[in-house]
Short mmCIF file of C-alpha atoms in Angstrom, two decimals:
data_model
loop_
_atom_site.label_atom_id
_atom_site.label_comp_id
_atom_site.label_asym_id
_atom_site.label_seq_id
_atom_site.Cartn_x
_atom_site.Cartn_y
_atom_site.Cartn_z
CA MET K 4 -16.34 14.86 -21.81
CA GLU K 5 -13.58 12.99 -21.25
CA THR K 6 -13.26 10.63 -18.75
CA GLU K 7 -11.04 9.13 -15.61
CA GLY K 8 -9.94 6.05 -18.22
CA GLY K 9 -13.18 4.55 -20.00
CA ILE K 10 -16.77 6.53 -21.86
CA THR K 11 -19.92 8.11 -20.10
CA VAL K 12 -23.18 5.45 -19.61
CA ARG K 13 -25.01 8.21 -22.18
CA ARG K 14 -22.26 7.74 -24.97
CA ALA K 15 -22.86 3.64 -24.58
CA LEU K 16 -26.39 3.88 -25.25
CA GLU K 17 -25.33 6.38 -28.45
CA LEU K 18 -23.12 3.47 -30.19
CA PRO K 19 -25.16 1.11 -32.24
CA GLY K 20 -24.96 -2.20 -30.50
CA LEU K 21 -27.46 -0.31 -27.48
CA ARG K 22 -29.54 2.19 -29.50
CA GLY K 23 -30.62 -1.63 -31.40
CA GLY K 24 -31.74 -2.04 -28.19
CA LEU K 25 -34.08 1.02 -28.32
CA PRO K 26 -32.84 1.82 -24.62
CA GLU K 27 -35.46 3.85 -22.50
CA VAL K 28 -34.11 4.98 -19.17
CA LEU K 29 -35.84 4.61 -15.96
CA ALA K 30 -33.56 5.76 -13.36
CA GLY K 31 -30.16 7.80 -12.68
CA GLU K 32 -30.97 10.45 -16.16
CA ASP K 33 -29.10 12.90 -14.13
CA ARG K 34 -26.31 10.38 -13.66
CA LEU K 35 -25.47 9.13 -17.35
CA ASP K 36 -22.18 11.05 -17.52
CA ARG K 37 -21.04 8.28 -15.10
CA THR K 38 -17.66 6.51 -16.34
CA VAL K 39 -18.03 3.07 -18.30
CA ARG K 40 -14.74 1.27 -17.07
CA TRP K 41 -15.75 -1.89 -18.44
CA VAL K 42 -19.10 -4.07 -19.96
CA HIS K 43 -20.31 -7.32 -17.76
CA ALA K 44 -22.94 -9.56 -18.65
CA GLY K 45 -24.53 -12.27 -16.33
CA GLU K 46 -27.29 -13.55 -14.32
CA ALA K 47 -25.81 -14.47 -11.48
CA PRO K 48 -27.80 -13.65 -8.20
CA ASN K 49 -24.52 -13.28 -6.72
CA ILE K 50 -23.03 -11.31 -9.62
CA ALA K 51 -22.60 -7.94 -7.30
CA SER K 52 -19.35 -10.33 -5.53
CA LEU K 53 -17.72 -10.93 -8.95
CA LEU K 54 -17.83 -6.71 -9.92
CA LYS K 55 -15.07 -4.10 -8.81
CA GLY K 56 -16.91 -0.88 -9.97
CA GLY K 57 -17.32 0.61 -12.77
CA GLU K 58 -19.18 -1.67 -14.96
CA LEU K 59 -22.05 -1.22 -16.75
CA LEU K 60 -23.80 -4.74 -16.55
CA LEU K 61 -25.94 -6.35 -18.64
CA THR K 62 -28.49 -8.70 -17.71
CA THR K 63 -31.86 -10.49 -19.03
CA GLY K 64 -32.99 -10.33 -15.24
CA LEU K 65 -33.30 -13.68 -15.21
CA GLY K 66 -30.23 -12.99 -11.43
CA LEU K 67 -32.48 -10.63 -10.19
CA GLY K 68 -34.90 -12.45 -8.33
CA THR K 69 -38.75 -13.22 -8.34
CA ARG K 70 -39.70 -11.02 -4.90
CA PRO K 71 -39.45 -7.40 -4.77
CA ALA K 72 -37.55 -8.21 -1.33
CA GLU K 73 -35.09 -9.42 -3.87
CA GLN K 74 -35.10 -7.86 -6.46
CA ARG K 75 -34.43 -4.39 -3.82
CA ALA K 76 -31.02 -5.81 -2.29
CA PHE K 77 -29.93 -7.08 -5.75
CA VAL K 78 -30.13 -3.24 -7.17
CA ARG K 79 -29.04 -1.83 -3.44
CA ARG K 80 -25.76 -4.81 -3.96
CA LEU K 81 -25.14 -3.01 -7.39
CA ALA K 82 -25.43 0.38 -6.05
CA ASP K 83 -22.35 -0.48 -2.85
CA ARG K 84 -20.61 -2.08 -5.31
CA GLY K 85 -20.34 1.61 -7.54
CA ILE K 86 -21.35 0.32 -10.96
CA ALA K 87 -22.01 2.33 -13.93
CA ALA K 88 -25.49 1.69 -14.82
CA LEU K 89 -27.30 -1.80 -14.98
CA VAL K 90 -28.97 -2.49 -18.00
CA VAL K 91 -32.23 -5.23 -18.47
CA GLU K 92 -32.95 -6.36 -21.86
CA LEU K 93 -36.90 -7.27 -21.34
CA GLY K 94 -38.21 -10.39 -22.88
CA PRO K 95 -39.25 -13.84 -21.32
CA ARG K 96 -38.22 -12.73 -17.82
CA PHE K 97 -39.63 -9.27 -17.86
CA SER K 98 -41.72 -7.36 -20.39
CA ARG K 99 -41.47 -4.27 -18.07
CA LEU K 100 -39.45 -3.58 -15.03
CA PRO K 101 -41.14 -3.83 -12.30
CA ALA K 102 -41.49 -0.84 -9.23
CA SER K 103 -39.77 -2.50 -7.27
CA ILE K 104 -36.88 -2.24 -9.34
CA VAL K 105 -37.19 0.97 -10.14
CA ASP K 106 -37.66 2.84 -7.17
CA ALA K 107 -34.89 0.85 -5.20
CA ALA K 108 -32.56 2.36 -9.00
CA ARG K 109 -33.52 5.93 -8.21
CA THR K 110 -33.34 5.92 -4.47
CA ALA K 111 -29.26 4.21 -4.69
CA GLY K 112 -29.06 7.29 -7.44
CA LEU K 113 -28.12 3.71 -10.04
CA PRO K 114 -28.72 4.82 -14.23
CA LEU K 115 -31.17 1.56 -14.96
CA VAL K 116 -31.81 1.07 -18.72
CA GLN K 117 -34.06 -1.39 -20.48
CA LEU K 118 -33.97 -2.44 -23.73
CA HIS K 119 -37.58 -3.06 -25.97
CA ARG K 120 -35.44 -4.84 -27.85
CA GLU K 121 -33.11 -8.40 -28.04
CA VAL K 122 -29.46 -7.43 -28.69
CA PRO K 123 -26.01 -9.40 -28.63
CA PHE K 124 -24.36 -8.93 -25.62
CA VAL K 125 -21.55 -10.07 -27.08
CA ALA K 126 -21.57 -7.42 -30.00
CA VAL K 127 -22.44 -5.17 -27.23
CA THR K 128 -19.07 -5.51 -24.97
CA GLU K 129 -16.79 -5.66 -28.21
CA GLU K 130 -18.38 -1.95 -29.00
CA ILE K 131 -18.21 -0.31 -26.21
CA HIS K 132 -14.10 -2.08 -25.13
CA THR K 133 -13.04 -1.10 -28.60
CA GLU K 134 -14.26 2.20 -27.60
CA ILE K 135 -12.90 2.50 -24.18
CA VAL K 136 -8.75 0.93 -25.43
CA ASN K 137 -9.29 4.04 -28.76
CA GLY K 138 -10.36 6.31 -25.28
CA HIS K 139 -7.47 5.31 -23.52
CA TYR K 140 -4.74 5.10 -27.20
CA ALA K 141 -5.83 8.52 -27.48
CA LEU K 142 -4.68 9.68 -24.68
CA LEU K 143 -1.86 7.81 -23.96
CA ARG K 144 -0.79 9.83 -27.72
CA ARG K 145 -1.97 13.29 -25.90
CA ALA K 146 0.64 12.45 -23.18
CA GLU K 147 3.01 11.09 -25.49
CA GLU K 148 2.57 14.59 -27.63
CA VAL K 149 3.98 16.32 -24.01
CA HIS K 150 6.43 14.18 -23.52
CA ARG K 151 7.93 14.46 -26.73
CA ARG K 152 7.45 18.16 -26.89
CA CYS K 153 9.71 17.85 -23.34
CA THR K 154 12.86 15.89 -24.51
CA GLN K 155 12.42 18.22 -27.33
CA ALA K 156 12.69 21.21 -24.88
CA VAL K 157 15.66 19.42 -23.17
CA LEU K 158 18.04 18.32 -25.87
CA GLY K 159 17.47 21.97 -26.69
CA GLY K 160 19.02 23.30 -23.49
CA GLY K 161 16.34 23.40 -21.46
CA GLY K 162 15.89 22.24 -17.87
CA VAL K 163 13.31 21.51 -15.39
CA PRO K 164 11.67 25.51 -15.60
CA GLN K 165 10.59 24.38 -19.48
CA VAL K 166 9.84 20.78 -18.36
CA LEU K 167 7.33 22.50 -16.09
CA THR K 168 5.73 25.01 -18.18
CA ILE K 169 5.40 22.43 -21.56
CA LEU K 170 3.46 20.52 -18.72
CA ALA K 171 1.14 23.74 -17.12
CA ASP K 172 0.31 25.27 -20.26
CA PHE K 173 -0.90 21.40 -21.18
CA THR K 174 -2.77 20.89 -18.09
CA ALA K 175 -3.93 24.82 -18.02
CA ASN K 176 -3.11 24.93 -13.79
CA PRO K 177 -0.47 25.95 -11.94
CA VAL K 178 2.54 23.12 -11.80
CA PHE K 179 5.32 23.14 -9.17
CA LEU K 180 7.91 20.26 -7.97
CA GLU K 181 9.10 20.30 -4.63
CA THR K 182 11.43 17.94 -2.65
CA PRO K 183 9.99 14.88 -0.88
CA ASP K 184 9.76 17.10 2.57
CA GLY K 185 7.39 19.28 0.71
CA ARG K 186 10.23 21.88 0.54
CA LEU K 187 9.25 24.25 -3.54
CA LEU K 188 11.78 24.56 -5.74
CA TYR K 189 9.99 25.41 -8.77
CA ALA K 190 7.00 26.87 -10.31
CA ALA K 191 5.13 27.27 -13.48
CA GLY K 192 2.17 28.88 -14.41
CA THR K 193 0.04 28.41 -17.20
CA GLY K 194 1.75 32.03 -19.16
CA THR K 195 -2.18 34.11 -18.95
CA GLY K 196 -4.01 35.46 -17.11
CA PRO K 197 -3.30 35.76 -12.92
CA VAL K 198 -2.25 31.88 -12.09
CA GLY K 199 0.35 32.58 -14.74
CA ALA K 200 1.90 35.43 -13.41
CA ASP K 201 2.12 34.26 -9.71
CA PRO K 202 2.16 30.57 -9.66
CA LEU K 203 3.93 31.62 -5.75
CA GLN K 204 0.84 32.96 -4.65
CA VAL K 205 -1.37 30.15 -5.66
CA TRP K 206 1.90 27.52 -3.86
CA GLU K 207 1.22 29.92 -0.83
CA GLY K 208 -2.64 29.77 -0.38
CA LEU K 209 -3.53 26.26 -1.24
CA ARG K 210 -0.43 24.19 -0.54
CA GLY K 211 2.43 26.31 1.23
CA GLY K 212 0.08 26.17 4.20
CA ARG K 213 0.12 22.80 4.91
CA GLY K 214 2.40 19.98 5.98
CA VAL K 215 3.71 17.61 3.45
CA ARG K 216 2.01 14.41 5.20
CA GLU K 217 -1.30 16.53 5.28
CA SER K 218 -3.97 15.44 2.76
CA PRO K 219 -3.19 18.12 -0.14
CA PRO K 220 -5.58 20.03 -1.88
CA ALA K 221 -9.10 18.04 -3.39
CA GLY K 222 -7.95 17.34 -7.42
CA THR K 223 -4.37 17.16 -6.69
CA VAL K 224 -2.58 15.50 -8.22
CA LEU K 225 0.87 14.28 -7.14
CA VAL K 226 3.67 12.54 -9.04
CA GLU K 227 6.55 11.18 -7.42
CA VAL K 228 9.91 11.75 -9.43
CA PRO K 229 12.73 8.76 -8.91
CA GLY K 230 15.57 9.39 -7.52
CA GLY K 231 17.51 5.79 -9.40
CA GLY K 232 18.20 4.51 -5.38
CA GLY K 233 17.10 2.67 -2.90
CA GLY K 234 15.63 3.32 0.66
CA SER K 235 15.45 7.73 1.02
CA VAL K 236 16.95 7.79 -2.48
CA SER K 237 14.58 6.27 -4.00
CA VAL K 238 12.14 10.03 -4.95
CA ARG K 239 14.02 12.73 -5.83
CA ALA K 240 11.16 15.36 -5.57
CA ARG K 241 7.55 15.14 -6.20
CA LEU K 242 5.00 16.90 -9.46
CA VAL K 243 2.41 18.51 -7.61
CA LEU K 244 -0.46 19.91 -10.28
CA LEU K 245 -3.25 22.02 -8.61
CA ALA K 246 -6.60 21.87 -9.66
CA VAL K 247 -7.24 25.54 -9.72
CA SER K 248 -8.46 26.76 -13.51
CA GLY K 249 -9.63 23.56 -14.41
CA PRO K 250 -10.26 19.92 -13.06
CA LEU K 251 -7.50 17.69 -13.30
CA VAL K 252 -7.87 14.12 -15.28
CA THR K 253 -6.59 11.20 -16.00
CA VAL K 254 -4.59 12.29 -19.71
CA HIS K 255 -2.88 15.01 -17.54
CA ARG K 256 -1.90 12.32 -14.60
CA MET K 257 -0.46 10.48 -17.73
CA ALA K 258 1.61 13.59 -19.21
CA ALA K 259 2.86 14.09 -15.58
CA GLU K 260 4.28 10.50 -15.33
CA ARG K 261 5.65 10.75 -18.49
CA ALA K 262 7.11 14.36 -17.46
CA ALA K 263 8.71 12.99 -14.48
CA GLY K 264 10.71 10.51 -16.00
CA ILE K 265 12.66 13.80 -18.15
CA LEU K 266 13.21 15.31 -14.49
CA ALA K 267 14.75 12.39 -12.99
CA VAL K 268 16.69 12.77 -16.32
CA VAL K 269 17.71 15.98 -16.02
CA LEU K 270 17.93 16.37 -12.05
CA MET K 271 20.61 13.53 -12.46
CA GLN K 272 22.53 15.18 -15.23
CA ALA K 273 22.49 18.62 -12.57
CA ARG K 274 23.47 16.78 -9.68
CA GLN K 275 26.14 14.55 -11.76
CA GLU K 276 27.28 18.01 -13.58
CA GLU K 277 27.21 19.72 -9.39
CA GLU K 278 29.01 16.85 -8.28
CA LEU K 279 31.63 16.91 -10.32
CA ALA K 280 31.80 21.18 -10.43
CA ALA K 281 32.76 20.16 -6.16
CA ARG K 282 35.18 17.94 -6.69
CA GLY K 283 36.57 20.07 -8.88
CA ARG K 284 36.80 22.32 -6.07
CA GLY K 285 38.00 20.04 -3.67
CA ASP K 286 41.04 18.90 -6.06
CA PHE K 287 41.74 22.35 -6.21
CA LEU K 288 41.80 23.15 -2.61
CA THR K 289 44.26 20.10 -1.90
CA ASP K 290 46.53 20.69 -4.73
CA LEU K 291 47.21 24.18 -2.98
CA SER K 292 47.81 22.44 0.41
CA GLU K 293 50.21 20.01 -1.38
CA GLY K 294 52.30 22.72 -2.83
CA ARG K 295 51.14 21.81 -6.03
CA VAL K 296 49.57 25.42 -7.25
CA ALA K 297 52.02 28.41 -6.13
CA PRO K 298 50.46 31.09 -4.02
CA GLU K 299 51.27 33.32 -7.33
CA ASP K 300 48.69 30.79 -9.51
CA ALA K 301 46.40 30.37 -6.48
CA PRO K 302 43.70 33.59 -7.07
CA ALA K 303 43.80 33.59 -10.76
CA GLN K 304 42.50 29.80 -10.64
CA ALA K 305 40.84 30.20 -7.75
CA GLY K 306 38.56 33.22 -9.58
CA VAL K 307 37.84 30.76 -12.36
CA LEU K 308 35.98 29.07 -9.50
CA GLY K 309 34.29 32.18 -8.33
CA PHE K 310 36.32 32.83 -5.53
CA ARG K 311 37.04 36.19 -5.11
CA PRO K 312 37.83 37.19 -1.52
CA GLY K 313 39.95 41.28 -2.68
CA GLY K 314 43.12 41.25 -0.15
CA ASP K 315 41.42 39.82 2.52
CA PRO K 316 43.00 37.30 4.61
CA LEU K 317 42.09 33.89 3.98
CA LEU K 318 40.27 31.65 7.20
CA PRO K 319 41.28 27.49 6.07
CA VAL K 320 38.61 25.37 7.79
CA VAL K 321 37.83 21.69 6.76
CA MET K 322 35.04 19.30 8.37
CA ARG K 323 35.97 15.49 8.57
CA LEU K 324 32.08 13.57 8.81
CA ALA K 325 32.48 10.40 10.79
CA PRO K 326 32.25 6.97 8.57
CA ALA K 327 28.70 6.60 9.37
CA SER K 328 27.46 9.53 8.27
CA ALA K 329 29.90 10.04 5.25
CA PRO K 330 27.35 9.93 1.77
CA SER K 331 27.35 6.81 0.09
CA GLY K 332 26.74 8.13 -3.64
CA SER K 333 26.72 11.54 -4.27
CA TRP K 334 28.28 14.40 -2.39
CA ALA K 335 26.21 16.99 -4.64
CA VAL K 336 22.86 17.31 -2.35
CA LEU K 337 25.52 17.53 0.58
CA ALA K 338 27.67 20.27 -0.87
CA ARG K 339 24.47 22.43 -2.43
CA THR K 340 22.87 22.39 1.76
CA VAL K 341 26.60 23.53 3.00
CA MET K 342 26.62 26.27 0.61
CA GLU K 343 23.30 26.86 1.32
CA GLU K 344 23.70 27.43 4.97
CA LEU K 345 27.48 29.46 4.84
CA SER K 346 26.17 31.75 2.06
CA GLY K 347 23.74 33.49 4.97
CA LEU K 348 27.46 34.76 6.24
CA GLY K 349 27.32 37.02 3.57
CA VAL K 350 31.08 36.65 2.66
CA PRO K 351 33.35 34.76 -0.10
CA VAL K 352 33.39 31.28 0.33
CA LEU K 353 35.01 28.31 -1.85
CA LEU K 354 33.91 24.94 -0.71
CA GLY K 355 34.77 21.65 -2.60
CA VAL K 356 34.40 18.00 -1.33
CA ARG K 357 36.84 15.05 -0.89
CA PRO K 358 34.78 11.54 -0.92
CA VAL K 359 38.07 9.34 -0.87
CA GLU K 360 38.92 10.59 2.49
CA GLY K 361 35.56 11.84 3.92
CA ARG K 362 36.19 15.51 4.13
CA ILE K 363 34.86 18.98 3.28
CA PRO K 364 37.51 22.09 2.69
CA LEU K 365 36.82 25.09 2.11
CA LEU K 366 38.34 28.97 2.34
CA LEU K 367 36.74 31.94 2.92
CA ALA K 368 37.34 35.87 3.43
CA LEU K 369 37.92 37.24 6.67
CA ARG K 370 36.47 40.62 6.47
CA PRO K 371 38.09 43.35 8.70
CA GLU K 372 35.39 43.72 10.67
CA THR K 373 34.92 40.00 11.59
CA GLY K 374 37.17 38.03 14.30
CA ARG K 375 38.25 35.21 13.36
CA THR K 376 36.58 33.36 16.54
CA ALA K 377 32.83 35.53 15.92
CA LEU K 378 33.76 33.93 12.09
CA ALA K 379 34.50 30.44 12.97
CA ASP K 380 31.35 29.82 15.74
CA ARG K 381 29.23 30.85 12.70
CA VAL K 382 31.15 28.76 9.96
CA ALA K 383 30.92 25.47 12.19
CA ALA K 384 27.26 26.22 12.65
CA ALA K 385 26.61 26.57 9.59
CA LEU K 386 28.31 23.53 8.81
CA ARG K 387 26.86 20.94 10.87
CA ALA K 388 23.39 22.47 10.16
CA GLY K 389 24.02 21.90 6.35
CA VAL K 390 25.03 18.21 7.08
CA GLU K 391 22.00 18.07 9.16
CA ARG K 392 19.60 19.02 6.33
CA ALA K 393 21.07 16.90 3.91
CA GLY K 394 20.17 14.03 6.23
CA HIS K 395 23.45 13.14 7.25
CA THR K 396 23.24 12.64 10.85
CA ARG K 397 22.02 10.18 12.42
CA ALA K 398 21.10 9.04 16.37
CA GLY K 399 24.66 7.86 17.88
CA ASP K 400 26.28 9.28 15.40
CA ARG K 401 29.21 11.25 16.20
CA ALA K 402 29.14 15.03 15.16
CA PRO K 403 31.03 16.26 12.00
CA VAL K 404 34.75 17.04 12.89
CA VAL K 405 35.02 20.94 12.03
CA VAL K 406 38.85 22.39 12.70
CA VAL K 407 39.84 26.31 11.63
CA GLY K 408 43.43 27.02 10.73
CA ALA K 409 44.94 30.18 10.66
CA ALA K 410 44.16 32.81 8.85
CA GLY K 411 46.61 34.82 6.02
CA GLY K 412 46.92 35.80 2.77
CA TRP K 413 47.47 33.14 -0.92
CA GLY K 414 51.74 31.82 0.65
CA ALA K 415 49.90 30.44 3.29
CA ALA K 416 46.48 29.20 2.49
CA GLY K 417 47.82 25.91 1.57
CA ALA K 418 49.99 25.29 4.83
CA GLY K 419 46.80 26.09 6.88
CA LEU K 420 44.51 23.69 4.78
CA ARG K 421 46.94 20.99 4.95
CA HIS K 422 47.34 21.97 9.27
CA ALA K 423 43.21 21.71 9.60
CA ALA K 424 43.01 18.59 6.88
CA GLU K 425 45.38 16.49 8.77
CA ALA K 426 43.90 18.26 12.52
CA ALA K 427 40.80 16.84 11.54
CA THR K 428 41.58 13.59 11.41
CA ALA K 429 43.31 13.69 14.90
CA ALA K 430 40.78 14.85 16.52
CA GLN K 431 38.38 12.81 15.54
CA GLY K 432 39.41 10.84 18.97
CA LEU K 433 39.00 13.44 21.63
CA GLY K 434 35.91 15.36 22.66
CA GLU K 435 32.95 16.82 20.79
CA ARG K 436 33.45 20.46 20.26
CA PRO K 437 32.20 22.63 17.87
CA TRP K 438 35.58 23.27 16.29
CA TYR K 439 38.39 22.97 17.01
CA ASP K 440 41.75 25.10 16.40
CA ALA K 441 44.34 24.05 14.52
CA GLN K 442 47.07 25.36 16.39
CA ARG K 443 45.97 23.68 19.81
CA LEU K 444 45.80 20.33 18.27
CA ASP K 445 49.63 20.13 17.05
CA ILE K 446 50.31 17.33 20.65
CA ASP K 447 47.31 15.54 19.61
CA LEU K 448 48.00 15.35 15.62
CA LEU K 449 51.77 14.53 16.97
CA LEU K 450 50.54 11.86 19.07
CA TRP K 451 48.29 10.41 16.24
CA ARG K 452 51.53 10.66 13.83
CA LEU K 453 53.23 8.29 16.04
CA ARG K 454 49.43 6.15 17.36
CA ASP K 455 50.94 3.03 15.38
CA HIS K 456 54.10 2.55 16.55
CA PRO K 457 54.96 0.62 19.77
CA ASP K 458 56.97 2.86 21.75
CA LEU K 459 53.64 5.07 22.73
CA ALA K 460 51.26 2.04 23.31
CA SER K 461 54.59 1.07 26.23
CA PHE K 462 54.64 4.63 27.02
CA VAL K 463 50.58 4.59 28.02
CA ASP K 464 50.99 1.59 29.50
CA ARG K 465 53.72 3.04 31.49
CA ALA K 466 52.67 6.16 32.78
CA ILE K 467 48.26 5.19 33.49
CA GLY K 468 48.62 1.57 33.26
CA PRO K 469 47.65 0.53 36.55
CA LEU K 470 44.99 3.41 36.92
CA ARG K 471 43.08 2.60 33.18
CA GLU K 472 43.60 -1.32 35.27
CA HIS K 473 42.01 -0.29 38.39
CA ASP K 474 38.84 1.37 36.79
CA ARG K 475 38.56 -2.09 35.10
CA THR K 476 37.62 -3.68 38.38
CA SER K 477 36.64 -0.98 40.83
CA ARG K 478 34.65 1.85 41.97
CA PRO K 479 34.89 4.62 41.84
CA VAL K 480 36.57 4.72 38.68
CA LEU K 481 39.47 7.48 39.17
CA GLN K 482 40.83 8.51 35.65
CA PRO K 483 37.94 11.48 35.00
CA THR K 484 39.35 12.90 38.04
CA LEU K 485 43.17 12.92 37.25
CA GLU K 486 41.64 14.63 33.27
CA ALA K 487 40.09 17.13 34.88
CA TYR K 488 42.40 17.86 37.50
CA ILE K 489 44.73 17.98 34.77
CA ALA K 490 42.45 20.56 32.31
CA HIS K 491 42.09 22.84 35.23
CA ALA K 492 46.54 22.72 35.43
CA GLY K 493 46.42 21.14 39.76
CA ARG K 494 44.10 23.73 40.56
CA LYS K 495 41.62 21.80 43.19
CA ALA K 496 38.80 24.14 43.82
CA GLU K 497 38.47 24.12 40.26
CA THR K 498 38.78 20.65 39.20
CA ALA K 499 36.13 20.08 42.89
CA ARG K 500 32.92 22.02 41.55
CA GLU K 501 33.60 20.29 37.47
CA LEU K 502 33.21 16.37 39.23
CA HIS K 503 30.96 18.18 41.57
CA LEU K 504 32.72 16.79 44.90
CA ASN K 505 33.67 17.91 48.10
CA ARG K 506 37.25 19.04 48.90
CA GLN K 507 37.77 16.38 51.20
CA THR K 508 36.62 13.84 48.43
CA LEU K 509 39.16 14.81 46.07
CA TYR K 510 42.15 14.90 47.72
CA ASN K 511 41.19 10.93 48.72
CA ARG K 512 41.07 10.54 45.23
CA LEU K 513 44.03 12.10 44.21
CA ALA K 514 45.92 10.53 46.63
CA ARG K 515 44.71 7.32 45.61
CA ILE K 516 45.41 8.18 42.13
CA GLY K 517 49.25 8.40 43.20
CA GLU K 518 49.42 5.68 45.23
CA LEU K 519 47.91 3.40 41.99
CA LEU K 520 51.24 5.24 39.96
CA GLY K 521 53.55 6.25 42.01
CA ALA K 522 53.80 9.54 41.80
CA ASP K 523 53.36 13.00 42.43
CA LEU K 524 50.76 14.53 41.28
CA ASP K 525 52.17 18.29 42.38
CA ASP K 526 55.64 17.20 40.28
CA PRO K 527 55.08 19.47 36.87
CA GLN K 528 56.92 17.01 35.11
CA THR K 529 55.06 14.22 36.09
CA VAL K 530 52.18 16.15 35.46
CA LEU K 531 52.98 16.71 32.12
CA ALA K 532 53.66 13.08 31.38
CA LEU K 533 50.75 11.93 32.45
CA SER K 534 48.70 14.82 30.15
CA LEU K 535 50.26 13.17 27.09
CA ALA K 536 49.95 9.63 28.30
CA LEU K 537 45.69 10.31 28.77
CA ARG K 538 45.86 12.51 25.18
CA ALA K 539 47.74 9.72 23.81
CA ARG K 540 45.01 7.19 24.63
CA ARG K 541 42.66 8.62 23.16
CA HIS K 542 44.80 7.49 19.46
CA THR K 543 46.49 3.99 20.40
CA LEU K 544 42.77 2.29 21.56
#
């Protein structure tokens, strides 16, 4: 039988070196299939402390002790260490092993062998070690054969399914590729019997019901597929071999480790191709927005990219990520997870990535039965869910900004995308919302474009400078009261409700604001100027 990186005790006793010593098994006859990992010869009483487990120990018995209690303790320590077998050469120390040693070995389940003839321990060690090395080499050759077949499959145009199928046939067990968080990506059976016919049923029964952090079923082999990076991207996926049709042994793990290296290359290539495709779609949408693609040519080019909206209006949308949330490397995973979320909308979608600007532009078909607001709600939720699932949200980070433009035909799509992209940049200084309407951000966009002009900063300082100075040194702060008052168009009852103030307290605060600013808060021109100043302040900080 094949062993875990060694030979069996039974096989060691059959080799010429030990066979010439006329071995006699005195205990552990039922455990001769234990694996011999290495051979060690020694006579020290404390030799157990020098062993790691799996050794076949050769001795003449000089360190076994003279009293039965010492001998029993010696055997127990070896058994506790997990050695494969104890082989004692009879001679000057023992003409036959005493009952205390034999009984202790039987009680501990330790194979015990006595040699009736003297043998050269060096020759025995060399012979067994050669057998172990040859066994390792045979395993390596079998694993390398699997590696060769997987390589040929990939060079011939195959991908992950072909590699998994080769590995499943070699192990005669189902093989799966899962994400680091336990989500199934691919499955392969052995090609015969019920396991080969439906490996997914096996997955659900033996793996699918377990959390990724729980212990896998007994006998499972797990091998990480490297991601080529550090931190969270150091592992791209994980191979899972389930022991269903038979046990998984050393050579199966070795083959899986070699297959994992090939899968890493395949997945890296797929990710690069996926990112190139996403960038290509992003380039098309950018060219459209900047007028480099004529409206009459756009439908044909979009069709090549897989976007065929028919005669439905097009809804332009732009999502801009906070700088801390933008991917530092590949955008392929983010694009894929976002598209997976958007696929549930049931409408044609053309999505691209623009890594330099940190944004994701997209066009969607607006079905007649779906209103713009309803579709925008669903799109914004799907975009945010995709970003979160891709792992690009962290505690304290600002949520992605989603801006929805005006719906129209191909002639308006480019301008709509350009407007949404500019508005998304301006909206980064505003309060968080599920999504922004680009048409309602025109004032903020204008102020954002003027953010570096000294006249805008002077205007803000003249309009609300005294109020900002008050709030830096005094309590209660009054700017939130002014913002709520303007947001409710001067309706004091609604302002008081939002701020959870009684009316008299609100009146007192408004009077104080008017006094600080030297302004009449009932004058429409004054309110307009203050509203602009408050908006401009967000872009001039």
